[in-house]
Coordinates of C-alpha atoms in Angstrom, one line a residue:
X116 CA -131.8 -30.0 -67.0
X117 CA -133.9 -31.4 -64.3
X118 CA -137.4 -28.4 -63.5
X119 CA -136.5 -26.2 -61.2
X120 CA -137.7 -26.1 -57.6
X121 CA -139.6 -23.7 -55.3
X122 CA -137.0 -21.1 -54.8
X123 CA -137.6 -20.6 -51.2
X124 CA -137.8 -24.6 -50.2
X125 CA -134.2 -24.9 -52.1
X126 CA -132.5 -22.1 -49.8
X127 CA -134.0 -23.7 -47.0
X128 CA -132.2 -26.6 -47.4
X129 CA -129.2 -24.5 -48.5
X130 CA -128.9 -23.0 -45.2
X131 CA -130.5 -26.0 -43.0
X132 CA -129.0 -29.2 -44.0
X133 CA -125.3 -28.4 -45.1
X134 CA -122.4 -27.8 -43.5
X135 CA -119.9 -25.3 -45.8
X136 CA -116.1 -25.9 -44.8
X137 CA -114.6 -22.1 -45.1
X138 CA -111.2 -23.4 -44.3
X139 CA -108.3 -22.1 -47.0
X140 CA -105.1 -23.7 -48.3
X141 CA -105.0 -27.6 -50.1
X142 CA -107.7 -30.2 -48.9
X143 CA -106.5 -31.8 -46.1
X144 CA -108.0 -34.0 -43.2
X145 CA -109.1 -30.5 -41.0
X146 CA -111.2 -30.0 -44.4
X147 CA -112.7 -33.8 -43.6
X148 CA -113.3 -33.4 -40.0
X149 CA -114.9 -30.3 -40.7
X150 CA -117.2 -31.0 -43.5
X151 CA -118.3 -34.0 -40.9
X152 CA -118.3 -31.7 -38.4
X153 CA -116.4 -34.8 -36.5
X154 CA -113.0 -34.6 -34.0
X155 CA -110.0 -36.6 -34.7
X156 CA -110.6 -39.1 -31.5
X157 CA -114.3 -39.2 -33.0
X158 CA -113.0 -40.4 -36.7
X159 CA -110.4 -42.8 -35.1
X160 CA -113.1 -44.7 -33.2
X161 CA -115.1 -44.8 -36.2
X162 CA -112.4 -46.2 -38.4
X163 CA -111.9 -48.6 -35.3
X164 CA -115.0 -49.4 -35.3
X165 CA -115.4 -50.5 -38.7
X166 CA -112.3 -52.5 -39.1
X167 CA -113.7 -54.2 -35.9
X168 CA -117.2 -55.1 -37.7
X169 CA -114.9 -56.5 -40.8
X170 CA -112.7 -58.5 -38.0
X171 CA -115.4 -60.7 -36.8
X172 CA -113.1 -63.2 -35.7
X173 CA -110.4 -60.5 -33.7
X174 CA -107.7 -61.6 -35.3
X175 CA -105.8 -58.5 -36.2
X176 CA -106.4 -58.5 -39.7
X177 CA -108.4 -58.6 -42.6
X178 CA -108.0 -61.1 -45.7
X179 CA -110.3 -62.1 -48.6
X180 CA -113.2 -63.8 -46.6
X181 CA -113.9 -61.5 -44.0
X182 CA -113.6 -58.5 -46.5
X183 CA -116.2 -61.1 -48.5
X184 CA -118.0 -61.4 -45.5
X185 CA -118.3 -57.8 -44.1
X186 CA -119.5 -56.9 -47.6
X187 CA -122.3 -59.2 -47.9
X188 CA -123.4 -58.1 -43.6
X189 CA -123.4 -54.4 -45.3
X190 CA -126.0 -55.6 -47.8
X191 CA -124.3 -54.9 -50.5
X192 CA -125.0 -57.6 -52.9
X193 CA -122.5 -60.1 -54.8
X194 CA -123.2 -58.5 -58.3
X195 CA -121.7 -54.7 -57.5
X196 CA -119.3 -55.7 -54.6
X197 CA -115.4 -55.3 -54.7
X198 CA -113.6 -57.6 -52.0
X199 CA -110.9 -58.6 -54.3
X200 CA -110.4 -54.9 -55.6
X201 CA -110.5 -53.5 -52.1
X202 CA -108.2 -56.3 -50.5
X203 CA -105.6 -55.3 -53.6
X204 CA -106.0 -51.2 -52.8
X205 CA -105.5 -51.9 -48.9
X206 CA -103.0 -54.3 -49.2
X207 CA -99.6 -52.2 -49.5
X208 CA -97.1 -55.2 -48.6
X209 CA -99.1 -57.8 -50.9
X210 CA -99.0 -60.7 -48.4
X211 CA -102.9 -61.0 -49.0
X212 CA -103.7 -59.3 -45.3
X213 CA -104.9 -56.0 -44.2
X214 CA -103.7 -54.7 -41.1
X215 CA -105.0 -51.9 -38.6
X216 CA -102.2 -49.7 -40.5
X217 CA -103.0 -50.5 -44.0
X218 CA -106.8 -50.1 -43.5
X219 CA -106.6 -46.6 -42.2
X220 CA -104.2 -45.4 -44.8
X221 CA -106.9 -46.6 -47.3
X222 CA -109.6 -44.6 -45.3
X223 CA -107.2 -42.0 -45.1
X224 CA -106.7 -41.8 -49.1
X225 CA -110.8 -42.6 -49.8
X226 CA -111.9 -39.6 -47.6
X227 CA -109.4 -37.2 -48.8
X228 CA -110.3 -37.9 -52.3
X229 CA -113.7 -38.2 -51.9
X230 CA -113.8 -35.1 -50.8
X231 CA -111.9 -33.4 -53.2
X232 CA -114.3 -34.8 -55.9
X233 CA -117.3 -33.3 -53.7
X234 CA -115.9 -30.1 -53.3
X235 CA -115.6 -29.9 -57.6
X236 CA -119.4 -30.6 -57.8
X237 CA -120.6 -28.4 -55.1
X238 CA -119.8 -25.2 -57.4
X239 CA -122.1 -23.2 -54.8
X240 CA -119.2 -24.1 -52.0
X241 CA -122.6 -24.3 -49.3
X242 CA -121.2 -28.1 -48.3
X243 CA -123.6 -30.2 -49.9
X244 CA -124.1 -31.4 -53.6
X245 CA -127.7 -30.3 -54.7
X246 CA -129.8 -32.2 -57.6
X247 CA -129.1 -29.7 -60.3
X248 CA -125.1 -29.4 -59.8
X249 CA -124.9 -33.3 -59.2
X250 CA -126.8 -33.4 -63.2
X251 CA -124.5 -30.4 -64.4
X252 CA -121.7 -32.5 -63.3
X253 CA -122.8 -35.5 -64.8
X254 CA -123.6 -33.7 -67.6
X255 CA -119.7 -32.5 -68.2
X256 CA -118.6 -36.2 -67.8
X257 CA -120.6 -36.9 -70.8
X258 CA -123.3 -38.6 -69.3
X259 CA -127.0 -37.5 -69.6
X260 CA -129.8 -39.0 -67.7
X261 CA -133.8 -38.0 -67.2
X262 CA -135.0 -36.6 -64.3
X263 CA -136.9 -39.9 -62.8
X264 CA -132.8 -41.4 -62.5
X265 CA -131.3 -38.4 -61.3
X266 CA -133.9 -38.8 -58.7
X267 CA -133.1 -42.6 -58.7
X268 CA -129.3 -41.6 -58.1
X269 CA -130.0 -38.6 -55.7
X270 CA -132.5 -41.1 -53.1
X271 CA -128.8 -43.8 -53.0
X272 CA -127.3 -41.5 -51.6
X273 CA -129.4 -39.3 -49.7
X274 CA -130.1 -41.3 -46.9
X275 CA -132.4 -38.6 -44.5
X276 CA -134.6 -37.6 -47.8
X277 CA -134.1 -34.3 -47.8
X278 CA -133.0 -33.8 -51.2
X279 CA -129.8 -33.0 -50.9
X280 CA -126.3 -34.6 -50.3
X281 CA -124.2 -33.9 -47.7
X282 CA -120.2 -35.1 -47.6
X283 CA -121.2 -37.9 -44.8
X284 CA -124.2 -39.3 -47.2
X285 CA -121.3 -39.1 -50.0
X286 CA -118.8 -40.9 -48.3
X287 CA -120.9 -43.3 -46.7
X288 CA -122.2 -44.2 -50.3
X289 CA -118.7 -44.4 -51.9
X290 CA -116.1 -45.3 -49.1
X291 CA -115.6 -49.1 -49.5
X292 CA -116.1 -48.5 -53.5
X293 CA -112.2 -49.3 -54.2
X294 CA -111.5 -47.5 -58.0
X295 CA -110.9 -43.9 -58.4
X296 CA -113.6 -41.7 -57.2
X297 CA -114.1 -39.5 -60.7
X298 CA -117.6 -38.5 -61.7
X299 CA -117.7 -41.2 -64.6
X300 CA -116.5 -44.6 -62.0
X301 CA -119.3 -43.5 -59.6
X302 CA -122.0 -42.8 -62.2
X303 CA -121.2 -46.9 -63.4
X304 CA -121.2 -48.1 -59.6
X305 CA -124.3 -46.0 -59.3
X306 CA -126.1 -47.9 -62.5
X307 CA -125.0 -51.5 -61.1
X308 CA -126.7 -50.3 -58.1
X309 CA -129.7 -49.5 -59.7
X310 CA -129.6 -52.3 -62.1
X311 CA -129.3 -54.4 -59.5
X312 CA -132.2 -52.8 -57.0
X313 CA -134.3 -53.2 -59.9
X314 CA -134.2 -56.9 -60.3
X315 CA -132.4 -56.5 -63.3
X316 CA -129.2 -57.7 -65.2
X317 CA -126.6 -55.6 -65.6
X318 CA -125.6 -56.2 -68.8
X319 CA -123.4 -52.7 -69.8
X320 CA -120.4 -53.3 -69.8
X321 CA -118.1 -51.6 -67.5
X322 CA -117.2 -48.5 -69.5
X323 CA -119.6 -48.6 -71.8
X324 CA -122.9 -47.0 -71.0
X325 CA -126.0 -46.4 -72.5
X326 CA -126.1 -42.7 -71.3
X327 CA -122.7 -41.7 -72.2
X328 CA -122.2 -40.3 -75.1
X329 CA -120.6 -43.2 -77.2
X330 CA -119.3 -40.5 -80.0
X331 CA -117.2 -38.8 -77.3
X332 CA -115.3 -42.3 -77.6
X333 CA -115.5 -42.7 -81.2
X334 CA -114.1 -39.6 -82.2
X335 CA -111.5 -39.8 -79.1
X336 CA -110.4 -43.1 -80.8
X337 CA -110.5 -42.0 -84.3
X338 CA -108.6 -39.0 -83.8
X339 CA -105.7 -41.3 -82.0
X340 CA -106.2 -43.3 -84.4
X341 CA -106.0 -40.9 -87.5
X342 CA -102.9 -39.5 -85.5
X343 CA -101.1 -42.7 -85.3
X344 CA -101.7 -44.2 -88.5
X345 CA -100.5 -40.9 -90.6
X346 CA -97.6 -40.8 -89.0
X347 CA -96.6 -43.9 -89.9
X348 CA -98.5 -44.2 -93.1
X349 CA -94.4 -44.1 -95.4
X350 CA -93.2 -46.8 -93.3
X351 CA -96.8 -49.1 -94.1
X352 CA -96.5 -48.2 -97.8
X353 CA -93.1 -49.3 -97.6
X354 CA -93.8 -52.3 -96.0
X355 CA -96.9 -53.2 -98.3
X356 CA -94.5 -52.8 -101.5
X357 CA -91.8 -55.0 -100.2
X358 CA -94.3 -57.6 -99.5
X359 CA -95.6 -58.2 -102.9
X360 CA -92.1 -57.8 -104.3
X361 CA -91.4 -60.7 -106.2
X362 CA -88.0 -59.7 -106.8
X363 CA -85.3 -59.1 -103.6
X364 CA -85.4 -55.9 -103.5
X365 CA -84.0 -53.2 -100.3
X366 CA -85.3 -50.3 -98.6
X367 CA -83.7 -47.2 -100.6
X368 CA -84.3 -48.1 -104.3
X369 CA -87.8 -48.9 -102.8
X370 CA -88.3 -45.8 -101.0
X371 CA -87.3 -44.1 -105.0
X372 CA -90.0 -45.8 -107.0
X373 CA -92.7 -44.6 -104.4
X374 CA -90.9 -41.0 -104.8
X375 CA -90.8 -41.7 -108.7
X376 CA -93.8 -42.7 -108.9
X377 CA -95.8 -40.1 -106.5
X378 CA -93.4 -37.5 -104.9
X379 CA -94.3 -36.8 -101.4
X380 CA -97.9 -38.2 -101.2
X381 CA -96.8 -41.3 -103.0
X382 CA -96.4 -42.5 -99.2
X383 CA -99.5 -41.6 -98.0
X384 CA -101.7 -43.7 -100.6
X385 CA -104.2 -45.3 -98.9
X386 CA -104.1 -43.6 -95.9
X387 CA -107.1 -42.1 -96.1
X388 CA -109.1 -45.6 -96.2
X389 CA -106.9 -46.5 -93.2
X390 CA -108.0 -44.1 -91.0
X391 CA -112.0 -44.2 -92.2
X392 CA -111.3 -47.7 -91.0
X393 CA -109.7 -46.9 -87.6
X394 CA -112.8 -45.8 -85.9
X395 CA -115.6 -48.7 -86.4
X396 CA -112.3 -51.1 -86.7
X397 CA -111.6 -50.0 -82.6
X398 CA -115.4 -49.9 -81.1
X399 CA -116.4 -53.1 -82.8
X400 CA -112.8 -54.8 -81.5
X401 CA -113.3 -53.1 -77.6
X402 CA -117.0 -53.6 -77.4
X403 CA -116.8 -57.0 -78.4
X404 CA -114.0 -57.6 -76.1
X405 CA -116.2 -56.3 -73.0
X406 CA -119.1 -58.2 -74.5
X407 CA -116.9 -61.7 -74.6
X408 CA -115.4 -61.3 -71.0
X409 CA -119.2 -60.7 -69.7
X410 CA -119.8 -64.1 -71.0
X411 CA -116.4 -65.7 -70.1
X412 CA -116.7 -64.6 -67.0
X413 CA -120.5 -66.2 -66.3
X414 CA -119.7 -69.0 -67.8
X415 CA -116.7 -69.7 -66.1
X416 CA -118.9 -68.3 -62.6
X417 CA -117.0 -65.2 -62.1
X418 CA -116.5 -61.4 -62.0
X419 CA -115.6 -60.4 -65.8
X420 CA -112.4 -58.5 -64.2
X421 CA -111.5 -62.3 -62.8
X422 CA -111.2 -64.1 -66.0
X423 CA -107.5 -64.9 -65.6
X424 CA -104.8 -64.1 -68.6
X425 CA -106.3 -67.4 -70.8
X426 CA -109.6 -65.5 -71.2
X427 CA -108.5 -62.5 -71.3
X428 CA -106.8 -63.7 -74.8
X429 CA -109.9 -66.2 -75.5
X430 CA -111.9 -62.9 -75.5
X431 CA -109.8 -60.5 -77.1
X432 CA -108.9 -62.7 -80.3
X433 CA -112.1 -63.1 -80.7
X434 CA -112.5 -60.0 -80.5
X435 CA -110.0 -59.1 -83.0
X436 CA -111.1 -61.6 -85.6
X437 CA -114.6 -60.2 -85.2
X438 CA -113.6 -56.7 -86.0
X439 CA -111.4 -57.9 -89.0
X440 CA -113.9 -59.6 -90.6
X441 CA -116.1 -56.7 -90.8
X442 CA -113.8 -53.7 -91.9
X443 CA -111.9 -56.8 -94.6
X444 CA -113.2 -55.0 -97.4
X445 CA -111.8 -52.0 -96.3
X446 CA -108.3 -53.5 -95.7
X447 CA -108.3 -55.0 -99.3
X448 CA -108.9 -52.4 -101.2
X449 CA -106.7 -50.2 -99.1
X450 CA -103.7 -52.8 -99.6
X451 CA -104.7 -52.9 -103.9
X452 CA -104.1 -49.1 -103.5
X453 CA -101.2 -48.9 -102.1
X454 CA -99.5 -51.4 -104.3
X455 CA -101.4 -50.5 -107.7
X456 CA -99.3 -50.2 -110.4
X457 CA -100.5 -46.5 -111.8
X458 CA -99.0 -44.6 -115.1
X459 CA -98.1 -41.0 -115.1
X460 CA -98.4 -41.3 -111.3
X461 CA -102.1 -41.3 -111.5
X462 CA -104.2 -43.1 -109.4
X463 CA -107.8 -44.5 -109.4
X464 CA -110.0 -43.7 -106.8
X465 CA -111.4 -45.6 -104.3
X466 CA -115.1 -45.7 -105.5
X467 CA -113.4 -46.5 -109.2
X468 CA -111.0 -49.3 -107.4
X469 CA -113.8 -51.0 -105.5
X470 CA -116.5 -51.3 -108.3
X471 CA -113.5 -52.9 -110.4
X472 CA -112.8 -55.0 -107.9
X473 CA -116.6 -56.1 -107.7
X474 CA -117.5 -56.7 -111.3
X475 CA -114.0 -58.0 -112.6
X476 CA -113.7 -60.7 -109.6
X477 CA -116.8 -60.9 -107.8
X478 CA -118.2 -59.8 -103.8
X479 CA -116.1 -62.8 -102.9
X480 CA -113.4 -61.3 -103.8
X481 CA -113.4 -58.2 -101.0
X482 CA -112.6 -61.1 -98.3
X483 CA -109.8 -62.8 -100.5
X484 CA -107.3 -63.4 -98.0
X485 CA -109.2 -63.2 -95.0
X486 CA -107.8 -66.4 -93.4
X487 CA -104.4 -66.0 -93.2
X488 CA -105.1 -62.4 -91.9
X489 CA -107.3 -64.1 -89.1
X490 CA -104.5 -66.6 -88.2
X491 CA -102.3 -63.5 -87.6
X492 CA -104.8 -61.7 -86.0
X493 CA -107.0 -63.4 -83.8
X494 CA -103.1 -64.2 -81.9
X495 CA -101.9 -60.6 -81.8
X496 CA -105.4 -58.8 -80.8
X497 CA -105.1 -61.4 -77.9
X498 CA -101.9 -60.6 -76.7
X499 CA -102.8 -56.4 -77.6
X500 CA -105.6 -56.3 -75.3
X501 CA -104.8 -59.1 -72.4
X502 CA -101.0 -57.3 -72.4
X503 CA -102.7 -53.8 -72.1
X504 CA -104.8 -55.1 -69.4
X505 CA -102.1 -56.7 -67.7
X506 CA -100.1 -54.2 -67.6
X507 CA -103.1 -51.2 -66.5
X508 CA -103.6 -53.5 -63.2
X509 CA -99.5 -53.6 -62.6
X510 CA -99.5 -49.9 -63.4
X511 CA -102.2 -49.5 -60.4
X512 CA -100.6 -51.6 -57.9
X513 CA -96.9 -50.7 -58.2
X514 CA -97.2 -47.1 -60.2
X515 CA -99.5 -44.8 -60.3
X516 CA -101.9 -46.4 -57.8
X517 CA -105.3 -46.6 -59.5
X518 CA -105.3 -43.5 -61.3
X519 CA -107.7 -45.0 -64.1
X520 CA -107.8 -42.5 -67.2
X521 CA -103.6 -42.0 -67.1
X522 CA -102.9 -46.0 -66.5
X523 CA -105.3 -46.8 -69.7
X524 CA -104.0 -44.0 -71.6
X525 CA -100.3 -44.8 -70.8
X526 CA -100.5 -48.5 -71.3
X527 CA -102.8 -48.3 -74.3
X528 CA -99.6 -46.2 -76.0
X529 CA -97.2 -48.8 -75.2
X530 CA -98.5 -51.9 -76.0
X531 CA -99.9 -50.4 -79.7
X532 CA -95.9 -49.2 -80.0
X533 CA -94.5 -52.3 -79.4
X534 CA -97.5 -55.1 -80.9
X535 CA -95.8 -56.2 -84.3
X536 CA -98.5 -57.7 -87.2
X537 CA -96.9 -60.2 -88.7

């Protein structure tokens, strides 16, 4: 945590600089107006005002250019802006122009839930966010940084210098940022700020940070992963057995040998490998997938978010045959487990399996296979992760209007049901 300050200088800017909202009951816009310490007429005109500044041409609304425009007369440069983000969020009737109406509902929304988010970091309730509960918060998130970019991060935002945040410095900083206001979405438009201020290329991908704690997402996807692939570890024995049958054979007097041959936890063989291959399988695949549409996207001279549906599956069958190739070996020797042809229902172990499998036939022999597995792959991880994406944006237009973590997580279960592996 970040030294502590003379005791005396902080409560002076406790009691000084912020402006603590005692009103009770659910945020609402009183909560706003009084945190700005602002009238309605007062926040009308502003709104007003700024739809104006966008409207240079007084024409009544707002489309792609002028947003574009307006963006660019804030100074805020081409590398962290969001016309095409913020014309989709203030667009309700999707006929590609933002009216008066449609703009102040936006503003509406942004304050409200900026606001809500401010109120969860200032855990002192004094109405502003200090230093040390803006890095507690962080730090809860999952995301750790030193004290010279908390500093970085504090001096964005605090635009008098007085080391402390108040809820007009917070919405100022954050009100034309389009994408859900939660502590991680503003830490990542904070560090393409930075990056950017810096003179350098941002070159994290979105959702993938340097300071977040990349085992929080490892373990998240491993235990998903572990979750998934038990519970339908009978049905991939099954499958595996009737593939190498040689004979026609049908489901029940399969489903018998396995029983025959290892009672219950004859269908779990090779389960185990499967899900120590879940984990690196799914950060290589999604990593390399953010890492392909960075360079599709500059290539192609665009945001990566832009790439259209072709590169979207361009990047993630790539993707996908990058992350087979590596776990293969794992993958064979999982599949000559599950179909090994044991005595006495006893079965070799893995270590045993694997050094058999590299003395009788070779090191070549771990990546037997591997092209027909790419041919199915490198088309299905495609479709997986350009359908998921798809389908997240749709979910944030039509459904549950940009709520980030729930559209991902509810779209990442659906399109993993329904994908089929030849």
């Amino acid at each position: 945590m970040p030294d502590a300050t003379n005791e005396n200088h902080q409560e002076g800017r406790r009691s000084g600089c912020c402006n603590p909202v005692k009103k009770p009951g659910p945020v609402s816009m009183d909560h706003v107006l009084a945190a700005l310490q602002e009238t309605k007429e007062e926040r009308d005109t502003r709104i007003r005002s700024l739809f104006n500044f966008f409207d240079a041409a007084n024409v009544g609304y707002l489309d792609y250019g002028q947003i574009e425009t307006g963006l660019s007369a804030l100074q805020i440069p081409a590398e962290y802006k969001y016309a095409k983000d913020l014309l989709r969020v203030c667009d309700r009737n999707r006929d590609g122009r933002v009216d008066y109406q449609e703009f102040r509902r936006y503003m509406d929304d942004k304050e409200l839930e900026l606001y809500r988010i401010f109120q969860a970091i200032d855990v002192e309730h004094n109405g502003c966010i200090l230093p040390e509960e803006l890095w507690d918060a962080l730090v809860k998130a999952g995301i750790e940084m030193d004290d010279d970019e908390l500093a970085s991060f504090v001096e964005h935002v605090d635009k008098d210098n007085n080391g402390i945040i108040t809820f007009e410095e917070w919405r100022d900083f954050l009100l034309l940022y389009p994408h859900e206001a939660t502590i991680e979405n503003i830490y990542h438009y904070w560090e393409r700020v930075y990056l950017v201020d810096i003179g350098e290329q941002a070159v994290i991908p979105e959702g993938i940070s340097k300071h977040a704690h990349a085992s929080k997402y490892l373990i998240a996807g491993a235990v998903a992963g572990t979750a998934s692939r038990t519970a339908t570890a009978p049905l991939d024995r099954l499958k595996v057995i009737m593939q190498v049958q040689t004979t026609s054979t049908c489901i029940v007097p399969a489903i018998k040998n396995i029983w025959r041959e290892g009672g219950f936890l004859g269908f779990f063989r090779g389960n185990g490998l499967n899900v120590l291959k879940v984990a690196p399988e799914s950060a290589i695949k999604f990593y390399a997938y953010e890492m392909l549409k960075n360079a599709i996207g500059e290539f192609k001279g665009e945001d990566k978010v832009d790439i259209g549906t072709s590169g979207r599956l361009l990047a993630g069958g790539t993707a996908g045959a990058v992350a087979q190739t590596v776990i293969y070996p794992m993958d064979l020797v999982k599949t000559r487990l599950q179909t090994f042809a044991c005595e006495g229902g006893k079965v070799p172990s893995l270590g045993k399996l694997s050094k058999d499998i590299w003395v009788q036939e070779g090191p070549r022999a771990f990546y037997r296979g591997l092209v027909p597995s790419l041919l199915g792959i490198v088309p299905y991880a495609g479709i997986d992760l350009a359908a998921y994406e798809a389908l997240k944006d749709m979910s944030k237009r039509y459904i549950l209007h940009d709520t980030g973590m729930v559209s991902s997580l509810f779209w990442a279960l659906f399109v993993s049901k329904y994908n089929i592996l030849p």
